[in-house]
GROMACS .gro file of C-alpha atoms in nm:
model
  338
    1MET     CA    1  29.679   3.567  -1.745
    2ILE     CA    2  29.789   3.212  -1.809
    3GLY     CA    3  29.627   3.108  -1.482
    4ARG     CA    4  29.287   3.253  -1.579
    5ARG     CA    5  29.307   3.082  -1.921
    6LEU     CA    6  29.375   2.748  -1.754
    7VAL     CA    7  29.076   2.801  -1.522
    8ARG     CA    8  28.846   2.871  -1.820
    9LEU     CA    9  28.975   2.563  -2.006
   10ALA     CA   10  28.924   2.348  -1.700
   11ALA     CA   11  28.570   2.481  -1.651
   12GLY     CA   12  28.487   2.415  -2.019
   13ALA     CA   13  28.623   2.063  -1.997
   14ALA     CA   14  28.420   1.996  -1.681
   15LEU     CA   15  28.103   2.126  -1.848
   16ALA     CA   16  28.164   1.907  -2.153
   17LEU     CA   17  28.220   1.603  -1.934
   18GLY     CA   18  27.904   1.684  -1.739
   19LEU     CA   19  27.696   1.710  -2.054
   20ALA     CA   20  27.837   1.383  -2.184
   21ALA     CA   21  27.751   1.207  -1.860
   22SER     CA   22  27.391   1.338  -1.843
   23PRO     CA   23  27.103   1.164  -2.027
   24LEU     CA   24  27.044   1.284  -2.381
   25ARG     CA   25  26.670   1.276  -2.320
   26ALA     CA   26  26.497   1.290  -1.984
   27GLU     CA   27  26.197   1.058  -1.953
   28VAL     CA   28  25.893   1.127  -1.739
   29SER     CA   29  25.908   1.057  -1.367
   30GLU     CA   30  25.528   1.021  -1.339
   31VAL     CA   31  25.290   0.825  -1.563
   32ARG     CA   32  24.912   0.876  -1.563
   33ILE     CA   33  24.716   0.571  -1.678
   34SER     CA   34  24.341   0.520  -1.711
   35LYS     CA   35  24.140   0.200  -1.693
   36GLY     CA   36  23.769   0.124  -1.696
   37TYR     CA   37  23.545  -0.079  -1.469
   38GLY     CA   38  23.520  -0.426  -1.620
   39VAL     CA   39  23.719  -0.745  -1.661
   40LEU     CA   40  23.839  -0.623  -2.001
   41TYR     CA   41  24.077  -0.402  -1.800
   42LEU     CA   42  24.198  -0.688  -1.580
   43PRO     CA   43  24.568  -0.666  -1.687
   44LEU     CA   44  24.568  -0.304  -1.570
   45PHE     CA   45  24.407  -0.397  -1.238
   46VAL     CA   46  24.683  -0.654  -1.188
   47MET     CA   47  24.956  -0.413  -1.300
   48GLN     CA   48  24.835  -0.157  -1.046
   49GLU     CA   49  24.797  -0.403  -0.760
   50LYS     CA   50  25.131  -0.580  -0.815
   51LYS     CA   51  25.317  -0.258  -0.908
   52PHE     CA   52  25.462  -0.428  -1.213
   53LEU     CA   53  25.520  -0.099  -1.399
   54GLU     CA   54  25.714   0.054  -1.111
   55ALA     CA   55  25.937  -0.257  -1.104
   56GLN     CA   56  25.988  -0.265  -1.482
   57ALA     CA   57  26.068   0.107  -1.487
   58ALA     CA   58  26.328   0.064  -1.214
   59ARG     CA   59  26.475  -0.232  -1.405
   60ALA     CA   60  26.503  -0.006  -1.712
   61GLY     CA   61  26.705   0.247  -1.512
   62LEU     CA   62  26.424   0.502  -1.480
   63GLY     CA   63  26.438   0.520  -1.101
   64ASP     CA   64  26.135   0.560  -0.876
   65VAL     CA   65  25.850   0.633  -1.114
   66LYS     CA   66  25.517   0.755  -0.977
   67VAL     CA   67  25.222   0.580  -1.142
   68THR     CA   68  24.886   0.756  -1.109
   69TRP     CA   69  24.574   0.555  -1.194
   70LEU     CA   70  24.244   0.702  -1.313
   71THR     CA   71  23.911   0.534  -1.387
   72LEU     CA   72  23.746   0.653  -1.707
   73ASP     CA   73  23.469   0.481  -1.903
   74GLY     CA   74  23.361   0.548  -2.261
   75GLY     CA   75  23.579   0.603  -2.567
   76ASN     CA   76  23.479   0.966  -2.611
   77VAL     CA   77  23.569   1.056  -2.252
   78ILE     CA   78  23.905   0.880  -2.275
   79ASN     CA   79  23.986   1.037  -2.609
   80ASP     CA   80  23.906   1.387  -2.479
   81ALA     CA   81  24.124   1.334  -2.172
   82MET     CA   82  24.415   1.211  -2.384
   83ILE     CA   83  24.399   1.507  -2.621
   84ALA     CA   84  24.363   1.749  -2.329
   85GLY     CA   85  24.690   1.618  -2.185
   86SER     CA   86  24.535   1.467  -1.871
   87LEU     CA   87  24.651   1.115  -1.957
   88ASP     CA   88  24.974   0.953  -2.074
   89ILE     CA   89  24.854   0.596  -2.138
   90ALA     CA   90  24.498   0.468  -2.162
   91GLY     CA   91  24.312   0.143  -2.193
   92THR     CA   92  24.011   0.169  -2.420
   93GLY     CA   93  23.797  -0.014  -2.673
   94ALA     CA   94  23.967  -0.089  -3.004
   95PRO     CA   95  23.715   0.119  -3.207
   96GLY     CA   96  23.768   0.431  -2.994
   97PHE     CA   97  24.143   0.397  -3.041
   98LEU     CA   98  24.104   0.352  -3.419
   99ALA     CA   99  23.886   0.663  -3.444
  100LEU     CA  100  24.147   0.870  -3.261
  101TRP     CA  101  24.432   0.715  -3.463
  102SER     CA  102  24.266   0.811  -3.791
  103LYS     CA  103  24.165   1.158  -3.674
  104GLY     CA  104  24.506   1.249  -3.538
  105ARG     CA  105  24.729   1.115  -3.814
  106GLY     CA  106  24.999   1.366  -3.912
  107SER     CA  107  24.928   1.602  -3.623
  108PRO     CA  108  25.223   1.641  -3.382
  109LYS     CA  109  24.983   1.727  -3.099
  110THR     CA  110  24.711   1.466  -3.143
  111GLU     CA  111  24.857   1.166  -3.327
  112VAL     CA  112  24.820   0.848  -3.123
  113ILE     CA  113  24.970   0.501  -3.147
  114GLY     CA  114  24.883   0.166  -2.996
  115VAL     CA  115  25.110   0.055  -2.712
  116SER     CA  116  24.962  -0.296  -2.693
  117GLY     CA  117  24.657  -0.512  -2.730
  118MET     CA  118  24.503  -0.612  -2.399
  119SER     CA  119  24.193  -0.830  -2.380
  120THR     CA  120  23.885  -0.994  -2.516
  121THR     CA  121  23.591  -1.125  -2.315
  122ALA     CA  122  23.226  -1.202  -2.362
  123LEU     CA  123  23.033  -0.899  -2.492
  124ASP     CA  124  22.662  -0.968  -2.466
  125LEU     CA  125  22.346  -0.776  -2.554
  126ASN     CA  126  22.115  -0.828  -2.255
  127VAL     CA  127  21.746  -0.728  -2.257
  128ASN     CA  128  21.470  -0.706  -1.995
  129LYS     CA  129  21.176  -0.684  -2.236
  130PRO     CA  130  21.022  -1.024  -2.319
  131GLU     CA  131  20.907  -0.910  -2.664
  132ILE     CA  132  21.267  -0.851  -2.781
  133LYS     CA  133  21.421  -1.173  -2.908
  134SER     CA  134  21.654  -1.032  -3.178
  135LEU     CA  135  21.782  -0.701  -3.319
  136ALA     CA  136  21.477  -0.692  -3.547
  137ASP     CA  137  21.241  -0.656  -3.248
  138PHE     CA  138  21.361  -0.318  -3.118
  139THR     CA  139  21.108  -0.034  -3.155
  140PRO     CA  140  21.202   0.337  -3.163
  141LYS     CA  141  21.103   0.361  -2.794
  142ASP     CA  142  21.343   0.084  -2.686
  143LYS     CA  143  21.680   0.220  -2.576
  144ILE     CA  144  22.013   0.035  -2.563
  145ALA     CA  145  22.271   0.146  -2.304
  146ILE     CA  146  22.633   0.161  -2.419
  147PRO     CA  147  22.932   0.346  -2.265
  148GLY     CA  148  22.970   0.593  -2.554
  149ILE     CA  149  22.781   0.684  -2.868
  150LYS     CA  150  22.903   0.569  -3.211
  151THR     CA  151  23.275   0.514  -3.143
  152SER     CA  152  23.275   0.317  -2.816
  153LEU     CA  153  23.351  -0.055  -2.831
  154ALA     CA  154  22.989  -0.155  -2.771
  155ALA     CA  155  22.858   0.100  -3.021
  156VAL     CA  156  23.076  -0.024  -3.307
  157VAL     CA  157  23.025  -0.393  -3.227
  158LEU     CA  158  22.649  -0.324  -3.228
  159GLN     CA  159  22.683  -0.157  -3.569
  160MET     CA  160  22.882  -0.456  -3.700
  161ALA     CA  161  22.613  -0.694  -3.573
  162VAL     CA  162  22.340  -0.481  -3.732
  163ALA     CA  163  22.534  -0.479  -4.061
  164LYS     CA  164  22.552  -0.860  -4.055
  165GLN     CA  165  22.177  -0.892  -4.001
  166PHE     CA  166  22.038  -0.604  -4.211
  167GLY     CA  167  22.315  -0.546  -4.467
  168PRO     CA  168  22.627  -0.327  -4.460
  169GLU     CA  169  22.441  -0.016  -4.576
  170ASN     CA  170  22.209  -0.036  -4.272
  171TYR     CA  171  22.480  -0.055  -4.005
  172GLY     CA  172  22.345   0.259  -3.833
  173LYS     CA  173  21.986   0.128  -3.809
  174LEU     CA  174  21.990   0.118  -3.426
  175ASP     CA  175  22.219   0.417  -3.361
  176SER     CA  176  21.922   0.636  -3.264
  177SER     CA  177  21.826   0.377  -3.002
  178THR     CA  178  22.158   0.396  -2.818
  179VAL     CA  179  22.210   0.593  -2.497
  180GLY     CA  180  22.552   0.669  -2.349
  181LEU     CA  181  22.579   0.542  -1.990
  182PRO     CA  182  22.872   0.409  -1.783
  183HIS     CA  183  22.835   0.035  -1.723
  184PRO     CA  184  22.737   0.057  -1.352
  185GLU     CA  185  22.454   0.302  -1.431
  186ALA     CA  186  22.341   0.091  -1.725
  187VAL     CA  187  22.318  -0.217  -1.501
  188ALA     CA  188  22.107  -0.025  -1.249
  189ALA     CA  189  21.876   0.104  -1.525
  190LEU     CA  190  21.828  -0.238  -1.685
  191LEU     CA  191  21.761  -0.418  -1.356
  192SER     CA  192  21.519  -0.150  -1.232
  193GLY     CA  193  21.295  -0.199  -1.535
  194ARG     CA  194  21.154   0.148  -1.476
  195THR     CA  195  21.334   0.342  -1.749
  196GLU     CA  196  21.338   0.350  -2.128
  197ILE     CA  197  21.656   0.138  -2.112
  198VAL     CA  198  21.552  -0.214  -2.216
  199ALA     CA  199  21.893  -0.340  -2.327
  200HIS     CA  200  22.261  -0.313  -2.230
  201PHE     CA  201  22.563  -0.424  -2.434
  202ALA     CA  202  22.770  -0.554  -2.145
  203SER     CA  203  23.102  -0.724  -2.072
  204PRO     CA  204  23.201  -0.908  -1.751
  205PRO     CA  205  23.123  -0.869  -1.469
  206PHE     CA  206  22.820  -0.661  -1.570
  207THR     CA  207  22.671  -0.921  -1.803
  208GLN     CA  208  22.683  -1.185  -1.526
  209VAL     CA  209  22.529  -0.943  -1.273
  210GLU     CA  210  22.243  -0.874  -1.515
  211ARG     CA  211  22.183  -1.236  -1.609
  212ALA     CA  212  22.146  -1.328  -1.243
  213ASP     CA  213  21.810  -1.148  -1.267
  214PRO     CA  214  21.552  -1.387  -1.418
  215LYS     CA  215  21.395  -1.100  -1.613
  216VAL     CA  216  21.715  -1.046  -1.814
  217ARG     CA  217  21.814  -1.255  -2.118
  218THR     CA  218  22.106  -1.248  -2.364
  219ILE     CA  219  21.994  -1.216  -2.727
  220LEU     CA  220  22.334  -1.160  -2.893
  221LYS     CA  221  22.692  -1.268  -2.817
  222ALA     CA  222  22.969  -1.082  -3.000
  223SER     CA  223  23.207  -1.378  -2.980
  224GLU     CA  224  22.964  -1.594  -3.180
  225LEU     CA  225  22.961  -1.335  -3.460
  226PHE     CA  226  23.322  -1.221  -3.469
  227GLY     CA  227  23.536  -1.477  -3.281
  228PRO     CA  228  23.806  -1.391  -3.024
  229ILE     CA  229  23.903  -1.049  -3.161
  230THR     CA  230  24.086  -0.808  -2.931
  231LEU     CA  231  23.824  -0.579  -2.782
  232ASP     CA  232  24.037  -0.351  -2.565
  233VAL     CA  233  24.381  -0.207  -2.639
  234VAL     CA  234  24.624   0.037  -2.478
  235PHE     CA  235  24.734   0.355  -2.654
  236ALA     CA  236  24.923   0.681  -2.602
  237LEU     CA  237  25.010   0.995  -2.790
  238ARG     CA  238  25.281   0.910  -3.043
  239ARG     CA  239  25.501   1.189  -2.911
  240PHE     CA  240  25.483   1.040  -2.560
  241THR     CA  241  25.614   0.706  -2.684
  242GLU     CA  242  25.889   0.873  -2.888
  243GLN     CA  243  25.997   1.100  -2.603
  244ASN     CA  244  25.978   0.816  -2.349
  245PRO     CA  245  26.097   0.498  -2.525
  246LYS     CA  246  26.220   0.329  -2.207
  247MET     CA  247  25.896   0.402  -2.022
  248THR     CA  248  25.693   0.276  -2.317
  249GLN     CA  249  25.893  -0.048  -2.326
  250ALA     CA  250  25.862  -0.078  -1.947
  251PHE     CA  251  25.483  -0.051  -1.982
  252LEU     CA  252  25.475  -0.320  -2.251
  253ASP     CA  253  25.691  -0.548  -2.035
  254ALA     CA  254  25.463  -0.484  -1.738
  255LEU     CA  255  25.154  -0.568  -1.945
  256ASP     CA  256  25.313  -0.894  -2.065
  257GLN     CA  257  25.394  -0.968  -1.700
  258SER     CA  258  25.034  -0.894  -1.597
  259CYS     CA  259  24.886  -1.121  -1.865
  260ALA     CA  260  25.119  -1.405  -1.764
  261PHE     CA  261  25.023  -1.351  -1.400
  262ILE     CA  262  24.651  -1.379  -1.486
  263LYS     CA  263  24.713  -1.708  -1.669
  264ASP     CA  264  24.920  -1.861  -1.390
  265ASN     CA  265  24.745  -1.716  -1.084
  266LYS     CA  266  24.371  -1.711  -1.150
  267ALA     CA  267  24.265  -1.738  -0.787
  268GLU     CA  268  24.478  -1.443  -0.676
  269THR     CA  269  24.376  -1.248  -0.988
  270ALA     CA  270  24.009  -1.301  -0.901
  271GLU     CA  271  24.074  -1.173  -0.549
  272ILE     CA  272  24.251  -0.865  -0.687
  273PHE     CA  273  23.961  -0.774  -0.916
  274ALA     CA  274  23.691  -0.841  -0.655
  275ARG     CA  275  23.878  -0.622  -0.407
  276ALA     CA  276  23.969  -0.336  -0.643
  277SER     CA  277  23.666  -0.322  -0.870
  278LYS     CA  278  23.380  -0.086  -0.792
  279VAL     CA  279  23.139  -0.365  -0.887
  280LYS     CA  280  23.011  -0.596  -0.613
  281VAL     CA  281  23.139  -0.938  -0.718
  282THR     CA  282  23.297  -1.219  -0.520
  283PRO     CA  283  23.634  -1.377  -0.602
  284GLU     CA  284  23.447  -1.699  -0.684
  285GLU     CA  285  23.231  -1.517  -0.940
  286VAL     CA  286  23.535  -1.354  -1.099
  287ALA     CA  287  23.713  -1.689  -1.110
  288GLN     CA  288  23.422  -1.830  -1.312
  289MET     CA  289  23.454  -1.537  -1.556
  290LEU     CA  290  23.823  -1.616  -1.601
  291GLU     CA  291  23.737  -1.976  -1.691
  292ASP     CA  292  23.509  -1.853  -1.971
  293PRO     CA  293  23.682  -1.943  -2.303
  294ASP     CA  294  23.588  -1.595  -2.429
  295SER     CA  295  23.818  -1.437  -2.166
  296ARG     CA  296  24.167  -1.391  -2.312
  297PHE     CA  297  24.442  -1.148  -2.213
  298SER     CA  298  24.742  -1.065  -2.434
  299ALA     CA  299  24.949  -0.764  -2.536
  300THR     CA  300  24.949  -0.900  -2.892
  301PRO     CA  301  24.650  -0.763  -3.090
  302ASN     CA  302  24.422  -1.011  -3.267
  303GLY     CA  303  24.165  -0.917  -3.533
  304ILE     CA  304  24.208  -0.539  -3.508
  305MET     CA  305  24.185  -0.516  -3.886
  306GLU     CA  306  23.824  -0.643  -3.874
  307PHE     CA  307  23.734  -0.330  -3.679
  308ALA     CA  308  23.944  -0.109  -3.910
  309THR     CA  309  23.789  -0.252  -4.226
  310PHE     CA  310  23.432  -0.205  -4.100
  311MET     CA  311  23.493   0.145  -3.961
  312HIS     CA  312  23.658   0.259  -4.285
  313ARG     CA  313  23.377   0.115  -4.498
  314ALA     CA  314  23.120   0.285  -4.273
  315GLY     CA  315  23.302   0.618  -4.296
  316ILE     CA  316  23.378   0.629  -3.923
  317ILE     CA  317  23.752   0.653  -3.998
  318LYS     CA  318  23.893   0.826  -4.306
  319THR     CA  319  24.215   0.628  -4.325
  320LYS     CA  320  24.244   0.250  -4.316
  321PRO     CA  321  24.578   0.112  -4.194
  322ALA     CA  322  24.753  -0.112  -4.449
  323THR     CA  323  24.828  -0.366  -4.177
  324TRP     CA  324  24.766  -0.405  -3.804
  325SER     CA  325  25.130  -0.324  -3.728
  326ASP     CA  326  25.087   0.028  -3.868
  327LEU     CA  327  24.874   0.099  -3.562
  328PHE     CA  328  25.123  -0.006  -3.293
  329ILE     CA  329  25.468   0.076  -3.156
  330PRO     CA  330  25.763  -0.093  -3.332
  331ALA     CA  331  25.826  -0.325  -3.035
  332LEU     CA  332  25.505  -0.517  -3.121
  333ARG     CA  333  25.558  -0.551  -3.492
  334GLU     CA  334  25.749  -0.880  -3.482
  335ARG     CA  335  25.465  -1.052  -3.298
  336ALA     CA  336  25.202  -1.269  -3.464
  337GLY     CA  337  24.924  -1.013  -3.445
  338SER     CA  338  24.642  -0.944  -3.686
   0.00000   0.00000   0.00000
């Protein structure tokens, strides 16, 4: 009798010790990340090529983490994939993230949070129709290609540019002229000159590919209107970041590492993008894009509140964050963002 009691006590003690030794919260062993086509996603291209996230995760004690990369373009597509549970972390335009942040606030299933800023580059409105010299020259038949309607980066920047020229109340004046197309298809349409697409709001390398054609001209540069504001950010579902704090920090560390690598290793970075991108560009062409003063890469967001203020005033988002740091994970909040 006494022997059986001792066995039960020993078994209970072993179980208690086992529980104490095991992690209180198991983090994911696989992370699914999406990026787009252009140079705006360059830190993610570098992170994938150099396997920085795998190294940071191992350093954080998470073991061998599998990182699966997807290519998605257009804020609406990315948002749908995130809500459907097909993605853990995504790079996207700042406006698309803000729309999802506002829409999902307070919902345990759909609330999102920014993991980091990421990039800003040239964002140019290129046209192939000689008669169009400014936003005022578009007719109802002239179509503008953008990756996603209304909430994509290009769509909202176009609305902000229209608001500056025609007044805040007329920000949607050209919305009916926009057509949703992934960047590679938009480039093909603009260069063919045989479709209703006469304009494309493009970032590198697409804007350089288009401008190499003598029929294409740039009539608007976003950087001249709004300065070096962060155009692309990285976000995740809030519950993912809360359930996987070490993985989230490992991602942020890997993004910082990627941005530093771009700054210190431009030639190798150019080779990585030229090799991995689905766009036909040479390393020399990419290197020139990296020398453009409009090309900046940082995990610290800059100017996000300019997007938030416009989108709230236009009714695109119902809730305006009180400060930029309300949008991002706590690890970013001590940085000098805006």
